[in-house]
Amino acid sequence: MDKKPEEPPEGVSRRHFLKGAGAAAAAVSVAQLPSEVQGSNGTEDEPTILGPGPVPIQLRINGVDGQTEAAPSTTLLDLLRDHQGLTGAKRVCDRGSCGACTVLLDGRTVDSCSMLAIDAVGSEITTVEGIGTPENLSDLQQAFIEKDALQCGFCTPGMVVSCTALLKENPSPDREQIRRGISGNICRCGTYQNIIEAVEHVSRKGGK
Ligand code: FES
Ligand code: FES
């Protein structure tokens, strides 16, 4: 029987299948991409084919414009970690289910492991490094420390990004709203209660 189109071919992992599918999508949709992504020569009638090799990609990350070269199939997470040295966002599940790789795209939370870097062209990307630094922590990052809201710390950058987005949208969330705000982030160490207290602490102080 014929396979359904979305099923990976035998012997190909789901991740590589998705990455390959992403490259194909990039090839067919390049005509709609912002001009910051440059591919091979094309005419107005024929779409430019990107990849599979590296192409220049311009992104605005933490308020700074920059250009890097990466294959069109590169995920935003891989680009941040492997090309930009921004290792705050963590690769844990690598399939959009744990939230460890959460970053902000125009102020909204996204799983950076599950989107292509080229799809972030033209958007403002904010990573946990852009929220605060060790020398200048945000109120929420400080509250995470004070409320002991982390153990192994692997989920923490994603949690901080999600909670920062929550407080920006709703400076006075109740407990249920906080739980919903972090519902896409998994903490295997189970520090949810302390995370909620950290958010409440910042909310009471009117911080961010
Ligand atoms: S690593 Fe991206 S959601 Fe888990
Ligand atoms: S602190 Fe370990 S996973 Fe959350």
Coordinates of N, CA and C and ligand atoms in Angstrom, one line a residue:
M1 N 0.8 -1.2 0.0 CA 0.0 0.0 0.0 C 0.9 1.3 0.0
D2 N 0.4 2.3 -0.7 CA 1.2 3.5 -0.7 C 1.3 4.2 0.7
K3 N 2.4 4.8 1.0 CA 2.5 5.5 2.2 C 1.8 6.8 2.2
K4 N 1.3 7.3 3.4 CA 0.8 8.6 3.4 C 1.9 9.6 3.2
P5 N 1.6 10.8 2.6 CA 2.7 11.7 2.3 C 3.5 12.2 3.5
E6 N 2.8 12.3 4.7 CA 3.5 12.8 5.9 C 4.4 11.8 6.6
E7 N 4.3 10.5 6.2 CA 5.1 9.5 6.8 C 6.6 9.5 6.3
P8 N 7.6 9.6 7.3 CA 8.9 9.5 6.9 C 9.2 8.3 6.1
P9 N 10.1 8.3 5.1 CA 10.5 7.1 4.4 C 11.2 6.2 5.4
E10 N 11.2 4.9 5.1 CA 11.8 3.9 6.0 C 13.3 4.3 6.1
G11 N 13.8 4.1 7.4 CA 15.3 4.4 7.5 C 15.6 5.8 7.7
V12 N 14.6 6.7 7.7 CA 14.9 8.1 7.9 C 14.2 8.6 9.2
S13 N 15.0 9.2 10.1 CA 14.4 9.6 11.4 C 13.4 10.7 11.1
R14 N 12.5 10.8 12.1 CA 11.5 11.9 12.0 C 12.1 13.2 11.9
R15 N 13.1 13.4 12.8 CA 13.8 14.7 12.8 C 14.4 15.1 11.4
H16 N 15.1 14.1 10.9 CA 15.7 14.4 9.6 C 14.7 14.6 8.5
F17 N 13.6 13.8 8.6 CA 12.6 14.0 7.6 C 12.0 15.4 7.7
L18 N 11.7 15.8 8.9 CA 11.2 17.2 9.1 C 12.1 18.2 8.6
K19 N 13.5 18.0 8.9 CA 14.4 19.0 8.4 C 14.5 19.0 6.9
G20 N 14.4 17.8 6.3 CA 14.4 17.8 4.8 C 13.1 18.4 4.2
A21 N 12.0 18.2 4.9 CA 10.8 18.8 4.5 C 10.9 20.3 4.6
G22 N 11.6 20.8 5.7 CA 11.8 22.2 5.8 C 12.6 22.8 4.7
A23 N 13.6 22.1 4.2 CA 14.4 22.5 3.1 C 13.6 22.6 1.9
A24 N 12.7 21.6 1.7 CA 11.9 21.6 0.5 C 10.9 22.8 0.5
A25 N 10.4 23.0 1.7 CA 9.4 24.1 1.9 C 10.1 25.4 1.6
A26 N 11.4 25.6 2.0 CA 12.1 26.8 1.8 C 12.3 27.0 0.3
A27 N 12.5 25.9 -0.4 CA 12.8 26.0 -1.8 C 11.5 26.5 -2.6
V28 N 10.4 26.0 -2.2 CA 9.2 26.4 -2.9 C 8.6 27.7 -2.5
S29 N 9.0 28.2 -1.3 CA 8.3 29.4 -0.8 C 9.2 30.6 -0.8
V30 N 10.4 30.5 -1.4 CA 11.4 31.5 -1.3 C 10.9 32.8 -1.9
A31 N 10.0 32.8 -2.8 CA 9.5 34.0 -3.4 C 8.8 34.9 -2.4
Q32 N 8.3 34.2 -1.3 CA 7.6 35.0 -0.3 C 8.5 35.4 0.9
L33 N 9.7 35.0 0.8 CA 10.6 35.3 2.0 C 11.1 36.7 1.9
P34 N 11.4 37.3 3.0 CA 12.0 38.6 3.0 C 13.3 38.6 2.3
S35 N 13.7 39.8 1.9 CA 14.9 39.9 1.1 C 16.2 39.6 1.8
E36 N 16.1 39.5 3.2 CA 17.3 39.3 4.0 C 17.9 37.9 3.7
V37 N 17.0 36.9 3.2 CA 17.5 35.6 2.9 C 17.8 35.6 1.4
Q38 N 19.1 35.3 1.1 CA 19.5 35.4 -0.3 C 19.8 34.0 -0.8
G39 N 19.2 33.6 -1.9 CA 19.5 32.3 -2.5 C 20.2 32.4 -3.8
S40 N 20.2 31.3 -4.6 CA 20.8 31.3 -5.8 C 20.1 32.2 -6.8
N41 N 20.7 32.5 -7.9 CA 20.1 33.5 -8.9 C 18.7 32.9 -9.3
G42 N 17.8 33.8 -9.4 CA 16.5 33.5 -9.9 C 15.9 34.6 -10.6
T43 N 14.9 34.4 -11.4 CA 14.2 35.4 -12.1 C 12.9 35.7 -11.4
E44 N 12.2 36.7 -11.9 CA 10.9 37.0 -11.3 C 9.9 35.9 -11.6
D45 N 10.1 35.1 -12.7 CA 9.2 34.1 -13.1 C 9.5 32.8 -12.3
E46 N 10.8 32.6 -12.0 CA 11.2 31.3 -11.4 C 11.6 31.5 -10.0
P47 N 11.1 30.8 -9.1 CA 11.5 30.9 -7.7 C 12.9 30.6 -7.5
T48 N 13.6 31.3 -6.6 CA 15.0 31.0 -6.3 C 15.0 29.8 -5.4
I49 N 15.9 28.9 -5.7 CA 16.0 27.6 -4.9 C 17.1 27.9 -3.8
L50 N 16.7 27.7 -2.6 CA 17.7 27.8 -1.5 C 18.2 26.4 -1.1
G51 N 19.5 26.4 -0.7 CA 20.1 25.2 -0.2 C 20.3 24.1 -1.2
P52 N 20.7 22.9 -0.8 CA 20.7 22.5 0.6 C 22.0 23.1 1.3
G53 N 22.9 23.8 0.6 CA 24.1 24.3 1.3 C 23.7 25.6 2.0
P54 N 24.7 26.2 2.7 CA 24.5 27.4 3.5 C 24.1 28.6 2.7
V55 N 23.2 29.4 3.2 CA 22.8 30.7 2.6 C 23.0 31.7 3.6
P56 N 23.2 33.0 3.2 CA 23.3 34.1 4.2 C 21.9 34.3 4.8
I57 N 21.8 34.4 6.1 CA 20.6 34.7 6.8 C 20.8 35.9 7.8
Q58 N 20.0 36.9 7.6 CA 20.1 38.1 8.5 C 19.0 38.0 9.6
L59 N 19.4 38.1 10.8 CA 18.4 38.0 11.9 C 18.7 39.1 12.9
R60 N 17.7 39.5 13.6 CA 17.8 40.5 14.6 C 17.6 39.8 16.0
I61 N 18.7 39.6 16.7 CA 18.7 38.9 17.9 C 19.1 39.7 19.1
N62 N 18.2 39.8 20.1 CA 18.5 40.6 21.3 C 18.8 42.0 20.9
G63 N 18.1 42.6 19.9 CA 18.3 44.0 19.6 C 19.5 44.3 18.7
V64 N 20.2 43.2 18.2 CA 21.3 43.4 17.4 C 21.1 42.7 16.0
D65 N 21.3 43.5 14.9 CA 21.2 42.9 13.6 C 22.5 42.1 13.3
G66 N 22.4 41.0 12.7 CA 23.6 40.2 12.3 C 23.3 39.3 11.2
Q67 N 24.4 38.8 10.6 CA 24.2 37.9 9.4 C 25.1 36.7 9.7
T68 N 24.5 35.5 9.3 CA 25.3 34.3 9.5 C 24.9 33.4 8.2
E69 N 25.7 32.4 8.1 CA 25.4 31.5 7.0 C 25.0 30.1 7.5
A70 N 23.9 29.6 7.0 CA 23.4 28.4 7.5 C 22.5 27.7 6.5
A71 N 22.4 26.4 6.5 CA 21.5 25.7 5.6 C 20.1 26.1 5.8
P72 N 19.3 26.2 4.8 CA 17.9 26.6 5.0 C 17.1 25.7 6.0
S73 N 17.6 24.5 6.1 CA 16.9 23.5 7.0 C 17.3 23.7 8.5
T74 N 18.2 24.7 8.8 CA 18.6 24.9 10.1 C 17.5 25.4 11.0
T75 N 17.3 24.8 12.1 CA 16.3 25.3 13.1 C 16.8 26.6 13.7
L76 N 15.9 27.3 14.3 CA 16.3 28.5 15.0 C 17.1 28.2 16.2
L77 N 16.8 27.1 16.9 CA 17.6 26.7 18.0 C 19.0 26.4 17.6
D78 N 19.2 25.6 16.6 CA 20.5 25.3 16.1 C 21.3 26.5 15.7
L79 N 20.6 27.4 15.1 CA 21.3 28.7 14.7 C 21.8 29.5 15.9
L80 N 20.9 29.6 16.9 CA 21.2 30.3 18.1 C 22.4 29.7 18.8
R81 N 22.3 28.4 19.0 CA 23.3 27.7 19.8 C 24.6 27.5 19.0
D82 N 24.5 27.0 17.8 CA 25.7 26.6 17.1 C 26.4 27.7 16.2
H83 N 25.6 28.7 15.8 CA 26.1 29.8 15.0 C 26.3 31.1 15.8
Q84 N 25.5 31.3 16.8 CA 25.6 32.6 17.5 C 26.2 32.4 18.9
G85 N 26.4 31.2 19.3 CA 27.0 31.0 20.7 C 26.0 31.4 21.8
L86 N 24.7 31.4 21.5 CA 23.7 31.7 22.5 C 23.2 30.4 23.0
T87 N 23.7 29.9 24.1 CA 23.4 28.6 24.5 C 22.4 28.6 25.7
G88 N 21.7 29.7 25.9 CA 20.7 29.8 27.0 C 19.5 28.8 26.6
A89 N 19.0 29.0 25.4 CA 17.9 28.1 25.0 C 18.5 26.6 24.9
K90 N 17.8 25.7 25.5 CA 18.3 24.3 25.6 C 17.6 23.4 24.7
R91 N 18.4 22.4 24.2 CA 17.9 21.3 23.4 C 17.6 20.2 24.3
V92 N 16.4 19.9 24.6 CA 16.0 18.7 25.4 C 15.2 17.7 24.6
C93 N 14.0 18.0 24.3 CA 13.2 17.0 23.6 C 13.5 17.1 22.1
D94 N 13.8 18.4 21.6 CA 14.0 18.7 20.2 C 12.8 18.4 19.3
R95 N 11.6 18.4 19.9 CA 10.4 18.2 19.1 C 9.2 19.0 19.6
G96 N 9.5 20.1 20.3 CA 8.4 21.0 20.6 C 7.5 20.6 21.7
S97 N 8.0 19.8 22.7 CA 7.1 19.3 23.7 C 7.5 19.7 25.1
C98 N 8.7 20.3 25.3 CA 9.2 20.5 26.7 C 9.4 22.0 27.0
G99 N 9.6 22.8 26.0 CA 9.7 24.3 26.2 C 11.1 24.7 26.7
A100 N 12.1 23.8 26.8 CA 13.4 24.2 27.2 C 14.1 25.2 26.2
C101 N 13.6 25.2 25.0 CA 14.2 26.0 23.9 C 13.5 27.3 23.7
T102 N 12.6 27.6 24.6 CA 11.7 28.8 24.4 C 12.4 30.1 24.2
V103 N 12.1 30.8 23.1 CA 12.6 32.2 22.9 C 11.3 33.0 22.5
L104 N 11.6 34.3 22.5 CA 10.5 35.2 22.1 C 10.7 35.6 20.6
L105 N 9.6 35.6 19.9 CA 9.6 36.0 18.5 C 8.5 37.1 18.4
D106 N 9.0 38.4 18.3 CA 8.1 39.5 18.4 C 7.3 39.5 19.6
G107 N 7.9 39.1 20.7 CA 7.2 39.1 22.0 C 6.4 37.9 22.3
R108 N 6.3 37.0 21.4 CA 5.5 35.8 21.7 C 6.4 34.6 21.8
T109 N 6.0 33.7 22.7 CA 6.9 32.5 22.9 C 6.8 31.5 21.8
V110 N 8.0 31.0 21.4 CA 8.0 29.9 20.4 C 9.0 28.9 20.9
D111 N 8.8 27.6 20.4 CA 9.8 26.6 20.6 C 10.8 26.7 19.5
S112 N 12.0 27.2 19.8 CA 13.0 27.4 18.7 C 13.5 26.1 18.0
C113 N 13.2 25.0 18.7 CA 13.6 23.7 18.1 C 12.7 23.3 16.9
S114 N 11.5 24.0 16.9 CA 10.5 23.5 16.0 C 10.2 24.5 14.9
M115 N 11.1 25.5 14.7 CA 10.9 26.4 13.6 C 12.2 26.6 12.9
L116 N 12.1 26.9 11.6 CA 13.3 27.2 10.8 C 13.8 28.6 11.1
A117 N 15.1 28.7 11.1 CA 15.7 30.0 11.3 C 15.3 31.0 10.3
I118 N 15.1 30.6 9.0 CA 14.7 31.5 8.0 C 13.3 32.0 8.2
D119 N 12.5 31.3 8.9 CA 11.2 31.8 9.2 C 11.2 32.9 10.2
A120 N 12.3 33.1 10.9 CA 12.4 34.2 11.9 C 13.0 35.4 11.3
V121 N 13.3 35.4 10.0 CA 13.8 36.6 9.3 C 12.8 37.7 9.4
G122 N 13.2 38.9 9.7 CA 12.3 40.0 9.8 C 11.6 40.1 11.1
S123 N 11.8 39.2 12.1 CA 11.2 39.3 13.4 C 12.3 39.6 14.4
E124 N 11.8 40.1 15.5 CA 12.7 40.4 16.7 C 12.8 39.2 17.6
I125 N 14.0 38.6 17.6 CA 14.2 37.4 18.4 C 14.8 37.8 19.8
T126 N 14.2 37.3 20.9 CA 14.8 37.6 22.2 C 15.0 36.3 22.9
T127 N 16.3 36.1 23.3 CA 16.6 34.9 24.0 C 16.8 35.2 25.5
V128 N 17.0 34.2 26.3 CA 17.2 34.5 27.8 C 18.3 35.5 28.0
E129 N 19.3 35.4 27.1 CA 20.5 36.3 27.2 C 20.1 37.8 27.0
G130 N 19.0 38.0 26.3 CA 18.5 39.3 26.0 C 17.6 39.9 27.1
I131 N 17.2 39.0 28.0 CA 16.3 39.4 29.1 C 17.1 39.9 30.3
G132 N 18.3 39.3 30.5 CA 19.1 39.8 31.6 C 20.5 39.1 31.5
T133 N 21.5 39.7 32.1 CA 22.8 39.2 32.1 C 23.2 38.9 33.6
P134 N 24.2 38.1 33.8 CA 24.7 37.8 35.2 C 25.0 39.1 35.9
E135 N 25.4 40.1 35.2 CA 25.7 41.4 35.9 C 24.5 42.3 36.0
N136 N 23.5 42.0 35.2 CA 22.3 42.8 35.3 C 21.1 42.0 35.1
L137 N 20.8 41.2 36.1 CA 19.6 40.3 36.0 C 18.3 41.0 36.0
S138 N 17.4 40.4 35.3 CA 16.0 41.0 35.3 C 15.4 40.7 36.7
D139 N 14.3 41.4 37.0 CA 13.7 41.2 38.3 C 13.3 39.7 38.5
L140 N 12.8 39.1 37.4 CA 12.4 37.7 37.4 C 13.5 36.8 37.6
Q141 N 14.6 37.0 36.9 CA 15.8 36.2 37.1 C 16.3 36.2 38.5
Q142 N 16.3 37.4 39.1 CA 16.7 37.6 40.5 C 15.7 36.8 41.4
A143 N 14.4 36.9 41.1 CA 13.4 36.2 41.9 C 13.6 34.7 41.8
F144 N 14.0 34.2 40.7 CA 14.2 32.8 40.5 C 15.3 32.3 41.5
I145 N 16.3 33.2 41.7 CA 17.4 32.8 42.6 C 16.9 32.9 44.0
E146 N 16.2 34.0 44.4 CA 15.7 34.2 45.7 C 14.7 33.2 46.2
K147 N 13.9 32.8 45.2 CA 12.8 31.8 45.6 C 13.3 30.3 45.3
D148 N 14.5 30.2 45.0 CA 15.1 28.8 44.8 C 14.2 28.1 43.7
A149 N 14.0 28.8 42.6 CA 13.1 28.2 41.6 C 13.8 27.4 40.6
L150 N 14.9 26.8 40.9 CA 15.6 25.9 40.0 C 16.4 24.9 40.7
Q151 N 16.5 23.7 40.1 CA 17.4 22.7 40.7 C 18.5 22.4 39.7
C152 N 18.3 21.6 38.7 CA 19.3 21.3 37.7 C 19.5 22.5 36.8
G153 N 18.4 23.3 36.6 CA 18.5 24.5 35.8 C 18.3 24.3 34.3
F154 N 18.0 23.1 33.9 CA 17.9 22.9 32.4 C 16.7 23.6 31.9
C155 N 15.6 23.6 32.6 CA 14.3 24.2 32.1 C 14.3 25.7 32.3
T156 N 15.3 26.2 33.2 CA 15.1 27.5 33.7 C 15.1 28.6 32.6
P157 N 16.0 28.6 31.6 CA 16.0 29.6 30.6 C 14.6 29.7 29.9
G158 N 14.1 28.5 29.6 CA 12.8 28.5 28.9 C 11.7 29.0 29.9
M159 N 11.8 28.6 31.1 CA 10.8 29.1 32.1 C 10.9 30.6 32.3
V160 N 12.1 31.1 32.3 CA 12.3 32.6 32.5 C 11.7 33.3 31.3
V161 N 11.9 32.8 30.1 CA 11.4 33.5 28.9 C 9.9 33.4 28.9
S162 N 9.3 32.3 29.2 CA 7.8 32.2 29.3 C 7.2 33.1 30.3
C163 N 7.8 33.1 31.5 CA 7.3 33.9 32.6 C 7.4 35.4 32.3
T164 N 8.5 35.8 31.6 CA 8.7 37.1 31.2 C 7.6 37.6 30.3
A165 N 7.3 36.7 29.3 CA 6.2 37.0 28.3 C 4.9 37.1 29.1
L166 N 4.7 36.2 30.0 CA 3.4 36.3 30.8 C 3.3 37.6 31.5
L167 N 4.4 38.0 32.3 CA 4.3 39.2 33.0 C 4.1 40.5 32.2
K168 N 4.7 40.4 31.0 CA 4.5 41.6 30.1 C 3.1 41.7 29.6
E169 N 2.4 40.5 29.4 CA 1.1 40.5 28.9 C 0.1 40.8 30.1
N170 N 0.4 40.2 31.2 CA -0.4 40.3 32.4 C 0.4 40.5 33.6
P171 N 0.6 41.8 34.1 CA 1.6 42.1 35.2 C 1.1 41.5 36.5
S172 N -0.2 41.1 36.6 CA -0.7 40.6 37.9 C -1.5 39.3 37.7
P173 N -0.8 38.3 37.3 CA -1.4 37.0 37.0 C -1.8 36.3 38.3
D174 N -2.9 35.6 38.3 CA -3.2 34.8 39.5 C -2.6 33.4 39.3
R175 N -2.7 32.6 40.3 CA -2.0 31.3 40.2 C -2.4 30.4 39.0
E176 N -3.6 30.5 38.7 CA -4.1 29.7 37.5 C -3.5 30.2 36.2
Q177 N -3.5 31.6 36.2 CA -2.9 32.2 34.9 C -1.4 31.9 34.8
I178 N -0.7 31.8 36.0 CA 0.7 31.5 35.9 C 0.9 30.1 35.5
R179 N 0.1 29.2 36.0 CA 0.2 27.8 35.6 C -0.1 27.6 34.1
R180 N -1.1 28.4 33.6 CA -1.3 28.3 32.2 C -0.1 28.9 31.4
G181 N 0.5 30.0 31.9 CA 1.6 30.6 31.3 C 2.8 29.7 31.1
I182 N 3.0 28.8 32.0 CA 4.1 27.9 31.9 C 3.7 26.5 31.6
S183 N 2.5 26.3 31.1 CA 2.0 25.0 30.7 C 2.8 24.3 29.6
G184 N 3.5 25.1 28.8 CA 4.3 24.6 27.7 C 5.7 24.3 28.1
N185 N 6.0 24.5 29.4 CA 7.4 24.3 29.9 C 7.4 23.1 30.9
I186 N 8.2 22.2 30.7 CA 8.3 21.0 31.6 C 9.5 21.2 32.5
C187 N 9.3 21.0 33.8 CA 10.4 21.0 34.8 C 10.5 19.6 35.4
R188 N 11.5 18.9 35.0 CA 11.6 17.5 35.4 C 12.0 17.4 36.9
C189 N 12.5 18.5 37.4 CA 12.9 18.5 38.9 C 11.7 18.9 39.7
G190 N 10.6 19.4 39.1 CA 9.4 19.6 39.9 C 9.4 20.9 40.7
T191 N 10.1 22.0 40.2 CA 10.2 23.2 41.0 C 9.0 24.2 40.7
Y192 N 7.9 23.6 40.2 CA 6.8 24.5 39.8 C 6.4 25.5 40.9
Q193 N 6.2 25.0 42.1 CA 5.7 25.8 43.2 C 6.6 27.0 43.4
N194 N 7.9 26.8 43.3 CA 8.9 27.9 43.6 C 8.9 28.9 42.4
I195 N 8.7 28.3 41.2 CA 8.6 29.2 40.0 C 7.4 30.1 40.1
I196 N 6.2 29.5 40.5 CA 5.0 30.3 40.7 C 5.3 31.4 41.7
E197 N 5.9 31.0 42.8 CA 6.2 32.0 43.9 C 7.1 33.1 43.3
A198 N 8.1 32.8 42.5 CA 9.0 33.8 41.9 C 8.2 34.8 41.0
V199 N 7.3 34.3 40.3 CA 6.4 35.1 39.4 C 5.6 36.0 40.3
E200 N 5.0 35.4 41.3 CA 4.1 36.2 42.2 C 4.9 37.3 42.9
H201 N 6.1 37.0 43.3 CA 7.0 38.0 44.0 C 7.3 39.2 43.1
V202 N 7.6 38.9 41.8 CA 7.9 40.0 40.9 C 6.6 40.8 40.6
S203 N 5.5 40.1 40.5 CA 4.2 40.7 40.2 C 3.9 41.7 41.4
R204 N 4.1 41.2 42.6 CA 3.8 42.1 43.8 C 4.7 43.3 43.8
K205 N 5.9 43.2 43.3 CA 6.8 44.3 43.3 C 6.6 45.2 42.1
G206 N 5.8 44.8 41.2 CA 5.6 45.5 39.9 C 6.8 45.5 39.0
G207 N 7.5 44.4 39.1 CA 8.7 44.2 38.2 C 8.4 43.5 37.0
K208 N 9.5 43.0 36.3 CA 9.3 42.3 35.1 C 10.4 41.2 34.9
Ligands
FES1 S1 13.8 21.3 23.0 FE1 12.3 22.5 22.0 S2 10.4 22.0 23.0 FE2 11.9 20.6 23.9
FES2 S1 15.1 22.7 37.4 FE1 15.7 20.8 36.6 S2 14.3 20.6 34.9 FE2 13.6 22.3 36.0

